[in-house]
């Protein structure tokens, strides 16, 4: 009698069962993997804001005030004009030496105007990972916008089509005020009384030619917004076709690098087809990360009470903050 031969391998049914089991396991594990990755990205975002807050505090310790807001969106930082109200560049430019980016800040220092313009052109297209939330977009130089006006050639910078952009903005208070291109000359910008809006209405920590001292934050540094995530529409992440994201991050005061908090401007999660700036917001699901003037970082939920949100944006209204909102 011939012995039976043993057959090794899977039947088609068994193979299909194994494939189905693997598919189920992947479906179960994928959300956990995605959640872990997002948690890591959010942690990096928090770390970015901690570094920026520490840089702003160190700027205050060195110069006696928080980084100035600069002159306007047609001006870029000038390394030969110091750190006070004579500096055209905004808070991001002024904070660079305090976040280990001194060489980037000093590009063009001591050079003749044409050479300085070329150096400044390189800077406005140089991204720094610390200024970008990894959940939203990579730290790259993005093309200049096509659907909105853009200062291809800001004051003393050569023509450029690639811009470094930030996902973070400084708090300009609880009163939404228009931003503008800035003065038409150095002489006008240096004038003691220069302003195109009533500066007394600025209630935040960064605005046109600002020099805000901790002593002026009478509500307390732990109760006042400093630097946080700004809202954007996802379809404009790389195009710049949003008035709050259409210039280089090294420019003076403009809607790209400042945000407001009031009853009409609540925080938003990024969404396709949504509103334009000037909201705080992020691409995180639960809320946005916000640093405070004491250096701490908190998650601000999208559903925060808007009156509490407004009070956190105002450095001097004297009204109490609900700690349960933080």
PDB file of C-alpha atoms in Angstrom:
ATOM      1  CA  UNK A   1       0.000   0.000   0.000  1.00  0.00           C
ATOM      2  CA  UNK A   2       1.427   3.334  -1.070  1.00  0.00           C
ATOM      3  CA  UNK A   3       1.747   5.805   1.861  1.00  0.00           C
ATOM      4  CA  UNK A   4      -0.114   9.097   1.610  1.00  0.00           C
ATOM      5  CA  UNK A   5       2.017  12.102   0.838  1.00  0.00           C
ATOM      6  CA  UNK A   6       1.730  15.052   3.241  1.00  0.00           C
ATOM      7  CA  UNK A   7       0.692  18.308   1.615  1.00  0.00           C
ATOM      8  CA  UNK A   8       2.150  21.500   2.976  1.00  0.00           C
ATOM      9  CA  UNK A   9       0.734  25.016   2.403  1.00  0.00           C
ATOM     10  CA  UNK A  10      -2.463  26.993   2.713  1.00  0.00           C
ATOM     11  CA  UNK A  11      -5.732  26.510   1.009  1.00  0.00           C
ATOM     12  CA  UNK A  12      -7.227  29.527  -0.705  1.00  0.00           C
ATOM     13  CA  UNK A  13      -9.767  29.919   2.088  1.00  0.00           C
ATOM     14  CA  UNK A  14      -7.066  29.864   4.745  1.00  0.00           C
ATOM     15  CA  UNK A  15      -5.041  32.441   2.841  1.00  0.00           C
ATOM     16  CA  UNK A  16      -8.055  34.731   2.567  1.00  0.00           C
ATOM     17  CA  UNK A  17      -8.695  34.378   6.302  1.00  0.00           C
ATOM     18  CA  UNK A  18      -5.090  35.335   7.086  1.00  0.00           C
ATOM     19  CA  UNK A  19      -5.282  38.344   4.775  1.00  0.00           C
ATOM     20  CA  UNK A  20      -8.538  39.423   6.399  1.00  0.00           C
ATOM     21  CA  UNK A  21      -7.011  39.141   9.878  1.00  0.00           C
ATOM     22  CA  UNK A  22      -3.992  41.195   8.820  1.00  0.00           C
ATOM     23  CA  UNK A  23      -6.300  43.834   7.343  1.00  0.00           C
ATOM     24  CA  UNK A  24      -8.290  44.025  10.577  1.00  0.00           C
ATOM     25  CA  UNK A  25      -5.105  44.386  12.637  1.00  0.00           C
ATOM     26  CA  UNK A  26      -3.847  47.169  10.384  1.00  0.00           C
ATOM     27  CA  UNK A  27      -7.206  48.941  10.614  1.00  0.00           C
ATOM     28  CA  UNK A  28      -7.058  48.682  14.402  1.00  0.00           C
ATOM     29  CA  UNK A  29      -3.445  49.790  14.690  1.00  0.00           C
ATOM     30  CA  UNK A  30      -3.421  52.598  12.116  1.00  0.00           C
ATOM     31  CA  UNK A  31      -5.406  55.113  14.206  1.00  0.00           C
ATOM     32  CA  UNK A  32      -3.115  54.431  17.155  1.00  0.00           C
ATOM     33  CA  UNK A  33      -0.038  54.968  14.991  1.00  0.00           C
ATOM     34  CA  UNK A  34      -1.495  58.153  13.552  1.00  0.00           C
ATOM     35  CA  UNK A  35      -2.406  59.387  17.027  1.00  0.00           C
ATOM     36  CA  UNK A  36       1.122  58.682  18.263  1.00  0.00           C
ATOM     37  CA  UNK A  37       2.602  60.586  15.338  1.00  0.00           C
ATOM     38  CA  UNK A  38       0.302  63.553  15.924  1.00  0.00           C
ATOM     39  CA  UNK A  39       1.174  63.518  19.630  1.00  0.00           C
ATOM     40  CA  UNK A  40       4.852  63.706  18.688  1.00  0.00           C
ATOM     41  CA  UNK A  41       4.184  66.562  16.261  1.00  0.00           C
ATOM     42  CA  UNK A  42       2.150  68.459  18.845  1.00  0.00           C
ATOM     43  CA  UNK A  43       4.946  67.981  21.392  1.00  0.00           C
ATOM     44  CA  UNK A  44       7.398  69.463  18.902  1.00  0.00           C
ATOM     45  CA  UNK A  45       5.026  72.382  18.352  1.00  0.00           C
ATOM     46  CA  UNK A  46       4.892  72.987  22.116  1.00  0.00           C
ATOM     47  CA  UNK A  47       8.693  72.862  22.273  1.00  0.00           C
ATOM     48  CA  UNK A  48       8.909  75.394  19.443  1.00  0.00           C
ATOM     49  CA  UNK A  49       6.698  77.812  21.355  1.00  0.00           C
ATOM     50  CA  UNK A  50       8.648  77.303  24.572  1.00  0.00           C
ATOM     51  CA  UNK A  51      11.853  78.230  22.745  1.00  0.00           C
ATOM     52  CA  UNK A  52      10.228  81.282  21.180  1.00  0.00           C
ATOM     53  CA  UNK A  53       8.802  82.417  24.514  1.00  0.00           C
ATOM     54  CA  UNK A  54      12.189  81.985  26.176  1.00  0.00           C
ATOM     55  CA  UNK A  55      13.778  83.941  23.333  1.00  0.00           C
ATOM     56  CA  UNK A  56      11.300  86.787  23.844  1.00  0.00           C
ATOM     57  CA  UNK A  57      11.961  86.803  27.588  1.00  0.00           C
ATOM     58  CA  UNK A  58      15.732  86.842  27.005  1.00  0.00           C
ATOM     59  CA  UNK A  59      15.218  89.727  24.575  1.00  0.00           C
ATOM     60  CA  UNK A  60      13.443  91.585  27.385  1.00  0.00           C
ATOM     61  CA  UNK A  61      16.240  90.784  29.828  1.00  0.00           C
ATOM     62  CA  UNK A  62      18.802  92.134  27.358  1.00  0.00           C
ATOM     63  CA  UNK A  63      17.049  95.182  25.917  1.00  0.00           C
ATOM     64  CA  UNK A  64      14.442  95.999  28.549  1.00  0.00           C
ATOM     65  CA  UNK A  65      11.371  95.240  26.419  1.00  0.00           C
ATOM     66  CA  UNK A  66       9.782  92.444  24.393  1.00  0.00           C
ATOM     67  CA  UNK A  67      10.589  92.223  20.652  1.00  0.00           C
ATOM     68  CA  UNK A  68       9.185  95.153  18.711  1.00  0.00           C
ATOM     69  CA  UNK A  69       6.536  94.705  16.045  1.00  0.00           C
ATOM     70  CA  UNK A  70       8.481  96.679  13.462  1.00  0.00           C
ATOM     71  CA  UNK A  71       7.195  99.093  10.833  1.00  0.00           C
ATOM     72  CA  UNK A  72       4.895  97.312   8.410  1.00  0.00           C
ATOM     73  CA  UNK A  73       4.654  94.683   5.714  1.00  0.00           C
ATOM     74  CA  UNK A  74       6.804  96.430   3.120  1.00  0.00           C
ATOM     75  CA  UNK A  75       9.798  96.593   5.461  1.00  0.00           C
ATOM     76  CA  UNK A  76      12.250  93.835   6.266  1.00  0.00           C
ATOM     77  CA  UNK A  77      14.653  93.628   9.203  1.00  0.00           C
ATOM     78  CA  UNK A  78      17.835  95.735   9.065  1.00  0.00           C
ATOM     79  CA  UNK A  79      20.798  94.421  11.111  1.00  0.00           C
ATOM     80  CA  UNK A  80      22.253  97.927  11.444  1.00  0.00           C
ATOM     81  CA  UNK A  81      19.252  99.554  13.134  1.00  0.00           C
ATOM     82  CA  UNK A  82      19.219  97.918  16.548  1.00  0.00           C
ATOM     83  CA  UNK A  83      16.248  96.391  18.360  1.00  0.00           C
ATOM     84  CA  UNK A  84      14.029  99.294  19.353  1.00  0.00           C
ATOM     85  CA  UNK A  85      11.381 101.307  17.503  1.00  0.00           C
ATOM     86  CA  UNK A  86      13.965 102.272  14.857  1.00  0.00           C
ATOM     87  CA  UNK A  87      14.028  98.623  13.724  1.00  0.00           C
ATOM     88  CA  UNK A  88      11.783  98.022  10.677  1.00  0.00           C
ATOM     89  CA  UNK A  89      11.728  94.230  11.088  1.00  0.00           C
ATOM     90  CA  UNK A  90       9.090  92.516  13.216  1.00  0.00           C
ATOM     91  CA  UNK A  91       9.278  90.298  16.275  1.00  0.00           C
ATOM     92  CA  UNK A  92      10.496  87.217  14.400  1.00  0.00           C
ATOM     93  CA  UNK A  93      13.454  89.105  12.982  1.00  0.00           C
ATOM     94  CA  UNK A  94      14.284  90.619  16.369  1.00  0.00           C
ATOM     95  CA  UNK A  95      14.099  87.332  18.232  1.00  0.00           C
ATOM     96  CA  UNK A  96      16.584  85.523  15.962  1.00  0.00           C
ATOM     97  CA  UNK A  97      19.743  86.132  18.061  1.00  0.00           C
ATOM     98  CA  UNK A  98      17.909  84.779  21.109  1.00  0.00           C
ATOM     99  CA  UNK A  99      16.967  81.474  19.459  1.00  0.00           C
ATOM    100  CA  UNK A 100      20.459  80.649  18.154  1.00  0.00           C
ATOM    101  CA  UNK A 101      19.915  82.301  14.771  1.00  0.00           C
ATOM    102  CA  UNK A 102      22.319  85.220  15.141  1.00  0.00           C
ATOM    103  CA  UNK A 103      24.043  84.739  11.745  1.00  0.00           C
ATOM    104  CA  UNK A 104      20.663  84.850   9.999  1.00  0.00           C
ATOM    105  CA  UNK A 105      19.796  88.073  11.805  1.00  0.00           C
ATOM    106  CA  UNK A 106      23.140  89.675  10.927  1.00  0.00           C
ATOM    107  CA  UNK A 107      23.024  89.013   7.167  1.00  0.00           C
ATOM    108  CA  UNK A 108      23.972  92.255   5.423  1.00  0.00           C
ATOM    109  CA  UNK A 109      25.370  93.940   8.522  1.00  0.00           C
ATOM    110  CA  UNK A 110      27.746  96.787   7.679  1.00  0.00           C
ATOM    111  CA  UNK A 111      27.345  96.318   3.932  1.00  0.00           C
ATOM    112  CA  UNK A 112      26.650  98.895   1.262  1.00  0.00           C
ATOM    113  CA  UNK A 113      22.998  99.170   0.273  1.00  0.00           C
ATOM    114  CA  UNK A 114      23.175  96.953  -2.837  1.00  0.00           C
ATOM    115  CA  UNK A 115      25.052  94.191  -1.018  1.00  0.00           C
ATOM    116  CA  UNK A 116      22.718  94.490   1.968  1.00  0.00           C
ATOM    117  CA  UNK A 117      19.702  94.181  -0.321  1.00  0.00           C
ATOM    118  CA  UNK A 118      21.079  90.947  -1.751  1.00  0.00           C
ATOM    119  CA  UNK A 119      21.785  89.562   1.729  1.00  0.00           C
ATOM    120  CA  UNK A 120      18.328  90.512   3.003  1.00  0.00           C
ATOM    121  CA  UNK A 121      16.823  88.790  -0.023  1.00  0.00           C
ATOM    122  CA  UNK A 122      18.548  85.562   1.009  1.00  0.00           C
ATOM    123  CA  UNK A 123      17.242  85.926   4.553  1.00  0.00           C
ATOM    124  CA  UNK A 124      13.582  86.457   3.655  1.00  0.00           C
ATOM    125  CA  UNK A 125      13.658  83.138   1.814  1.00  0.00           C
ATOM    126  CA  UNK A 126      15.444  81.208   4.577  1.00  0.00           C
ATOM    127  CA  UNK A 127      13.118  79.007   6.685  1.00  0.00           C
ATOM    128  CA  UNK A 128      13.808  78.014  10.294  1.00  0.00           C
ATOM    129  CA  UNK A 129      12.117  74.810  11.579  1.00  0.00           C
ATOM    130  CA  UNK A 130      11.371  76.414  14.946  1.00  0.00           C
ATOM    131  CA  UNK A 131       8.815  78.717  13.307  1.00  0.00           C
ATOM    132  CA  UNK A 132       6.732  75.974  11.709  1.00  0.00           C
ATOM    133  CA  UNK A 133       4.283  73.538  13.271  1.00  0.00           C
ATOM    134  CA  UNK A 134       5.118  70.041  11.931  1.00  0.00           C
ATOM    135  CA  UNK A 135       1.430  69.101  11.883  1.00  0.00           C
ATOM    136  CA  UNK A 136       0.718  71.847   9.367  1.00  0.00           C
ATOM    137  CA  UNK A 137       3.684  72.147   7.017  1.00  0.00           C
ATOM    138  CA  UNK A 138       7.409  71.719   6.636  1.00  0.00           C
ATOM    139  CA  UNK A 139       9.936  74.499   7.097  1.00  0.00           C
ATOM    140  CA  UNK A 140      10.481  75.362   3.434  1.00  0.00           C
ATOM    141  CA  UNK A 141      10.720  78.467   1.280  1.00  0.00           C
ATOM    142  CA  UNK A 142       7.326  78.738  -0.396  1.00  0.00           C
ATOM    143  CA  UNK A 143       6.446  80.550  -3.635  1.00  0.00           C
ATOM    144  CA  UNK A 144       5.182  84.103  -3.405  1.00  0.00           C
ATOM    145  CA  UNK A 145       1.389  84.352  -3.758  1.00  0.00           C
ATOM    146  CA  UNK A 146      -0.354  84.687  -7.073  1.00  0.00           C
ATOM    147  CA  UNK A 147      -3.829  85.694  -5.914  1.00  0.00           C
ATOM    148  CA  UNK A 148      -2.874  88.506  -3.534  1.00  0.00           C
ATOM    149  CA  UNK A 149      -0.590  91.541  -3.620  1.00  0.00           C
ATOM    150  CA  UNK A 150       2.894  90.832  -2.361  1.00  0.00           C
ATOM    151  CA  UNK A 151       5.937  93.014  -1.838  1.00  0.00           C
ATOM    152  CA  UNK A 152       8.374  91.199  -4.116  1.00  0.00           C
ATOM    153  CA  UNK A 153      10.877  93.956  -3.391  1.00  0.00           C
ATOM    154  CA  UNK A 154      10.453  95.296   0.156  1.00  0.00           C
ATOM    155  CA  UNK A 155      12.558  98.207   1.329  1.00  0.00           C
ATOM    156  CA  UNK A 156      16.273  97.330   0.970  1.00  0.00           C
ATOM    157  CA  UNK A 157      15.753  93.730  -0.167  1.00  0.00           C
ATOM    158  CA  UNK A 158      16.188  92.428  -3.689  1.00  0.00           C
ATOM    159  CA  UNK A 159      13.421  90.799  -5.726  1.00  0.00           C
ATOM    160  CA  UNK A 160      12.533  87.301  -4.550  1.00  0.00           C
ATOM    161  CA  UNK A 161       9.849  84.718  -5.317  1.00  0.00           C
ATOM    162  CA  UNK A 162      10.546  82.316  -2.438  1.00  0.00           C
ATOM    163  CA  UNK A 163       9.491  83.244   1.079  1.00  0.00           C
ATOM    164  CA  UNK A 164       9.993  81.756   4.536  1.00  0.00           C
ATOM    165  CA  UNK A 165       6.717  81.742   6.458  1.00  0.00           C
ATOM    166  CA  UNK A 166       5.776  81.213  10.097  1.00  0.00           C
ATOM    167  CA  UNK A 167       2.938  79.248  11.687  1.00  0.00           C
ATOM    168  CA  UNK A 168       3.253  81.353  14.842  1.00  0.00           C
ATOM    169  CA  UNK A 169       2.145  84.907  15.601  1.00  0.00           C
ATOM    170  CA  UNK A 170       2.554  87.354  18.472  1.00  0.00           C
ATOM    171  CA  UNK A 171      -0.412  88.741  20.383  1.00  0.00           C
ATOM    172  CA  UNK A 172      -1.449  92.262  19.393  1.00  0.00           C
ATOM    173  CA  UNK A 173      -4.292  92.480  21.906  1.00  0.00           C
ATOM    174  CA  UNK A 174      -8.081  92.367  21.906  1.00  0.00           C
ATOM    175  CA  UNK A 175      -8.816  95.223  19.494  1.00  0.00           C
ATOM    176  CA  UNK A 176      -8.509  94.398  15.811  1.00  0.00           C
ATOM    177  CA  UNK A 177      -6.619  97.221  14.126  1.00  0.00           C
ATOM    178  CA  UNK A 178      -5.691  97.510  10.488  1.00  0.00           C
ATOM    179  CA  UNK A 179      -2.125  96.792   9.435  1.00  0.00           C
ATOM    180  CA  UNK A 180      -0.370  98.685   6.703  1.00  0.00           C
ATOM    181  CA  UNK A 181       2.747  98.837   4.556  1.00  0.00           C
ATOM    182  CA  UNK A 182       4.551 101.124   6.967  1.00  0.00           C
ATOM    183  CA  UNK A 183       6.374 104.422   6.450  1.00  0.00           C
ATOM    184  CA  UNK A 184       7.569 105.530   3.045  1.00  0.00           C
ATOM    185  CA  UNK A 185      11.102 106.315   4.239  1.00  0.00           C
ATOM    186  CA  UNK A 186      13.528 105.844   7.112  1.00  0.00           C
ATOM    187  CA  UNK A 187      13.002 109.474   8.071  1.00  0.00           C
ATOM    188  CA  UNK A 188       9.256 109.011   8.399  1.00  0.00           C
ATOM    189  CA  UNK A 189       9.686 105.755  10.311  1.00  0.00           C
ATOM    190  CA  UNK A 190      12.133 107.361  12.740  1.00  0.00           C
ATOM    191  CA  UNK A 191       9.792 110.262  13.516  1.00  0.00           C
ATOM    192  CA  UNK A 192       8.749 110.046  17.203  1.00  0.00           C
ATOM    193  CA  UNK A 193       5.060 110.513  16.444  1.00  0.00           C
ATOM    194  CA  UNK A 194       4.849 108.242  13.386  1.00  0.00           C
ATOM    195  CA  UNK A 195       1.794 105.932  13.339  1.00  0.00           C
ATOM    196  CA  UNK A 196      -1.052 105.280  10.924  1.00  0.00           C
ATOM    197  CA  UNK A 197      -3.384 104.153  13.716  1.00  0.00           C
ATOM    198  CA  UNK A 198      -4.030 105.077  17.353  1.00  0.00           C
ATOM    199  CA  UNK A 199      -1.321 103.166  19.210  1.00  0.00           C
ATOM    200  CA  UNK A 200      -3.128 103.680  22.520  1.00  0.00           C
ATOM    201  CA  UNK A 201      -5.599 101.019  21.360  1.00  0.00           C
ATOM    202  CA  UNK A 202      -2.920  98.332  21.239  1.00  0.00           C
ATOM    203  CA  UNK A 203      -3.535  96.118  24.254  1.00  0.00           C
ATOM    204  CA  UNK A 204      -1.238  93.194  23.445  1.00  0.00           C
ATOM    205  CA  UNK A 205       2.505  92.700  23.597  1.00  0.00           C
ATOM    206  CA  UNK A 206       3.494  93.310  19.966  1.00  0.00           C
ATOM    207  CA  UNK A 207       2.430  96.034  17.552  1.00  0.00           C
ATOM    208  CA  UNK A 208       3.704  98.890  15.410  1.00  0.00           C
ATOM    209  CA  UNK A 209       7.034 100.125  16.880  1.00  0.00           C
ATOM    210  CA  UNK A 210       6.188  98.493  20.214  1.00  0.00           C
ATOM    211  CA  UNK A 211       8.541  98.352  23.199  1.00  0.00           C
ATOM    212  CA  UNK A 212       6.391  96.547  25.781  1.00  0.00           C
ATOM    213  CA  UNK A 213       7.954  96.040  29.200  1.00  0.00           C
ATOM    214  CA  UNK A 214       6.895  93.401  31.725  1.00  0.00           C
ATOM    215  CA  UNK A 215       5.881  96.251  34.034  1.00  0.00           C
ATOM    216  CA  UNK A 216       3.249  97.195  31.443  1.00  0.00           C
ATOM    217  CA  UNK A 217       1.688  93.720  31.626  1.00  0.00           C
ATOM    218  CA  UNK A 218      -0.373  94.640  34.661  1.00  0.00           C
ATOM    219  CA  UNK A 219      -2.695  91.631  34.360  1.00  0.00           C
ATOM    220  CA  UNK A 220       0.279  89.378  35.076  1.00  0.00           C
ATOM    221  CA  UNK A 221       2.591  87.486  32.755  1.00  0.00           C
ATOM    222  CA  UNK A 222       0.838  84.180  33.511  1.00  0.00           C
ATOM    223  CA  UNK A 223      -2.478  85.673  32.349  1.00  0.00           C
ATOM    224  CA  UNK A 224      -1.346  87.207  29.062  1.00  0.00           C
ATOM    225  CA  UNK A 225      -0.894  85.719  25.599  1.00  0.00           C
ATOM    226  CA  UNK A 226       2.577  86.019  24.077  1.00  0.00           C
ATOM    227  CA  UNK A 227       3.123  83.872  20.953  1.00  0.00           C
ATOM    228  CA  UNK A 228       0.794  81.210  19.593  1.00  0.00           C
ATOM    229  CA  UNK A 229      -0.396  79.327  16.539  1.00  0.00           C
ATOM    230  CA  UNK A 230      -2.206  81.253  13.816  1.00  0.00           C
ATOM    231  CA  UNK A 231      -5.214  80.069  11.821  1.00  0.00           C
ATOM    232  CA  UNK A 232      -4.847  79.301   8.110  1.00  0.00           C
ATOM    233  CA  UNK A 233      -6.928  77.633   5.424  1.00  0.00           C
ATOM    234  CA  UNK A 234      -5.289  74.354   4.296  1.00  0.00           C
ATOM    235  CA  UNK A 235      -5.590  75.213   0.611  1.00  0.00           C
ATOM    236  CA  UNK A 236      -3.280  78.213   1.171  1.00  0.00           C
ATOM    237  CA  UNK A 237      -0.553  76.460   3.193  1.00  0.00           C
ATOM    238  CA  UNK A 238       1.848  76.496   0.248  1.00  0.00           C
ATOM    239  CA  UNK A 239       0.414  79.217  -1.998  1.00  0.00           C
ATOM    240  CA  UNK A 240       0.426  82.298   0.224  1.00  0.00           C
ATOM    241  CA  UNK A 241      -3.028  83.218  -1.077  1.00  0.00           C
ATOM    242  CA  UNK A 242      -4.164  84.363   2.346  1.00  0.00           C
ATOM    243  CA  UNK A 243      -3.703  87.924   3.649  1.00  0.00           C
ATOM    244  CA  UNK A 244      -2.394  86.423   6.879  1.00  0.00           C
ATOM    245  CA  UNK A 245       0.329  84.397   5.178  1.00  0.00           C
ATOM    246  CA  UNK A 246       1.483  86.215   2.047  1.00  0.00           C
ATOM    247  CA  UNK A 247       4.783  87.804   3.110  1.00  0.00           C
ATOM    248  CA  UNK A 248       8.099  86.647   4.527  1.00  0.00           C
ATOM    249  CA  UNK A 249       8.092  86.089   8.273  1.00  0.00           C
ATOM    250  CA  UNK A 250      10.977  88.568   8.665  1.00  0.00           C
ATOM    251  CA  UNK A 251       8.898  91.595   7.639  1.00  0.00           C
ATOM    252  CA  UNK A 252       7.597  94.290   9.964  1.00  0.00           C
ATOM    253  CA  UNK A 253       4.180  94.346  11.644  1.00  0.00           C
ATOM    254  CA  UNK A 254       1.539  92.690   9.486  1.00  0.00           C
ATOM    255  CA  UNK A 255      -1.199  90.076   9.642  1.00  0.00           C
ATOM    256  CA  UNK A 256       1.257  87.271   8.915  1.00  0.00           C
ATOM    257  CA  UNK A 257       3.021  87.572  12.266  1.00  0.00           C
ATOM    258  CA  UNK A 258       0.422  89.027  14.661  1.00  0.00           C
ATOM    259  CA  UNK A 259      -3.073  87.952  15.720  1.00  0.00           C
ATOM    260  CA  UNK A 260      -5.895  89.321  17.866  1.00  0.00           C
ATOM    261  CA  UNK A 261      -8.334  87.940  20.442  1.00  0.00           C
ATOM    262  CA  UNK A 262     -11.800  89.425  20.883  1.00  0.00           C
ATOM    263  CA  UNK A 263     -15.468  88.486  20.913  1.00  0.00           C
ATOM    264  CA  UNK A 264     -15.669  88.465  17.114  1.00  0.00           C
ATOM    265  CA  UNK A 265     -12.350  86.708  16.481  1.00  0.00           C
ATOM    266  CA  UNK A 266     -12.407  83.347  18.243  1.00  0.00           C
ATOM    267  CA  UNK A 267      -9.861  80.573  17.688  1.00  0.00           C
ATOM    268  CA  UNK A 268     -10.507  78.208  14.780  1.00  0.00           C
ATOM    269  CA  UNK A 269      -9.279  74.864  13.551  1.00  0.00           C
ATOM    270  CA  UNK A 270      -7.853  75.049  10.035  1.00  0.00           C
ATOM    271  CA  UNK A 271     -10.508  74.107   7.499  1.00  0.00           C
ATOM    272  CA  UNK A 272     -10.845  74.197   3.731  1.00  0.00           C
ATOM    273  CA  UNK A 273     -12.960  77.083   2.505  1.00  0.00           C
ATOM    274  CA  UNK A 274     -12.935  78.760   5.893  1.00  0.00           C
ATOM    275  CA  UNK A 275     -12.574  82.417   6.736  1.00  0.00           C
ATOM    276  CA  UNK A 276      -9.439  84.459   6.233  1.00  0.00           C
ATOM    277  CA  UNK A 277      -7.201  85.723   9.046  1.00  0.00           C
ATOM    278  CA  UNK A 278      -6.985  87.288  11.746  1.00  0.00           C
ATOM    279  CA  UNK A 279      -7.907  84.365  14.025  1.00  0.00           C
ATOM    280  CA  UNK A 280      -5.707  82.316  16.272  1.00  0.00           C
ATOM    281  CA  UNK A 281      -5.898  78.648  15.293  1.00  0.00           C
ATOM    282  CA  UNK A 282      -4.069  75.516  14.227  1.00  0.00           C
ATOM    283  CA  UNK A 283      -4.316  72.214  12.415  1.00  0.00           C
ATOM    284  CA  UNK A 284      -4.409  70.261  15.704  1.00  0.00           C
ATOM    285  CA  UNK A 285      -7.752  68.663  16.511  1.00  0.00           C
ATOM    286  CA  UNK A 286      -8.186  69.766  20.134  1.00  0.00           C
ATOM    287  CA  UNK A 287      -6.981  73.351  20.055  1.00  0.00           C
ATOM    288  CA  UNK A 288      -4.023  75.628  19.476  1.00  0.00           C
ATOM    289  CA  UNK A 289      -0.813  75.904  21.446  1.00  0.00           C
ATOM    290  CA  UNK A 290      -0.186  79.291  23.045  1.00  0.00           C
ATOM    291  CA  UNK A 291       2.790  80.572  25.002  1.00  0.00           C
ATOM    292  CA  UNK A 292       2.222  83.092  27.769  1.00  0.00           C
ATOM    293  CA  UNK A 293       4.423  85.934  28.929  1.00  0.00           C
ATOM    294  CA  UNK A 294       5.743  83.844  31.821  1.00  0.00           C
ATOM    295  CA  UNK A 295       7.152  81.309  29.341  1.00  0.00           C
ATOM    296  CA  UNK A 296       4.504  78.637  29.896  1.00  0.00           C
ATOM    297  CA  UNK A 297       2.630  76.977  27.021  1.00  0.00           C
ATOM    298  CA  UNK A 298      -1.056  76.020  27.212  1.00  0.00           C
ATOM    299  CA  UNK A 299      -3.547  74.321  24.931  1.00  0.00           C
ATOM    300  CA  UNK A 300      -6.296  76.812  24.073  1.00  0.00           C
ATOM    301  CA  UNK A 301      -9.422  74.904  23.082  1.00  0.00           C
ATOM    302  CA  UNK A 302     -11.390  76.083  20.068  1.00  0.00           C
ATOM    303  CA  UNK A 303     -14.458  76.306  22.286  1.00  0.00           C
ATOM    304  CA  UNK A 304     -12.871  78.649  24.844  1.00  0.00           C
ATOM    305  CA  UNK A 305     -15.241  81.247  26.271  1.00  0.00           C
ATOM    306  CA  UNK A 306     -14.664  84.247  24.011  1.00  0.00           C
ATOM    307  CA  UNK A 307     -14.723  86.759  26.855  1.00  0.00           C
ATOM    308  CA  UNK A 308     -11.996  84.809  28.627  1.00  0.00           C
ATOM    309  CA  UNK A 309     -10.118  84.606  25.315  1.00  0.00           C
ATOM    310  CA  UNK A 310     -10.366  88.374  24.954  1.00  0.00           C
ATOM    311  CA  UNK A 311      -9.094  88.983  28.473  1.00  0.00           C
ATOM    312  CA  UNK A 312      -6.082  86.749  27.864  1.00  0.00           C
ATOM    313  CA  UNK A 313      -5.225  88.863  24.834  1.00  0.00           C
ATOM    314  CA  UNK A 314      -5.358  92.120  26.803  1.00  0.00           C
ATOM    315  CA  UNK A 315      -2.353  92.759  29.019  1.00  0.00           C
ATOM    316  CA  UNK A 316      -3.922  95.525  31.124  1.00  0.00           C
ATOM    317  CA  UNK A 317      -7.732  95.371  31.462  1.00  0.00           C
ATOM    318  CA  UNK A 318      -7.601  94.270  35.118  1.00  0.00           C
ATOM    319  CA  UNK A 319     -10.267  91.596  34.689  1.00  0.00           C
ATOM    320  CA  UNK A 320      -9.917  88.097  36.179  1.00  0.00           C
ATOM    321  CA  UNK A 321      -9.134  85.010  34.115  1.00  0.00           C
ATOM    322  CA  UNK A 322     -10.996  81.723  34.496  1.00  0.00           C
ATOM    323  CA  UNK A 323      -8.214  79.166  35.146  1.00  0.00           C
ATOM    324  CA  UNK A 324     -10.531  76.346  34.085  1.00  0.00           C
ATOM    325  CA  UNK A 325     -10.232  77.677  30.531  1.00  0.00           C
ATOM    326  CA  UNK A 326      -6.502  76.880  30.473  1.00  0.00           C
TER     327      UNK A 326
END
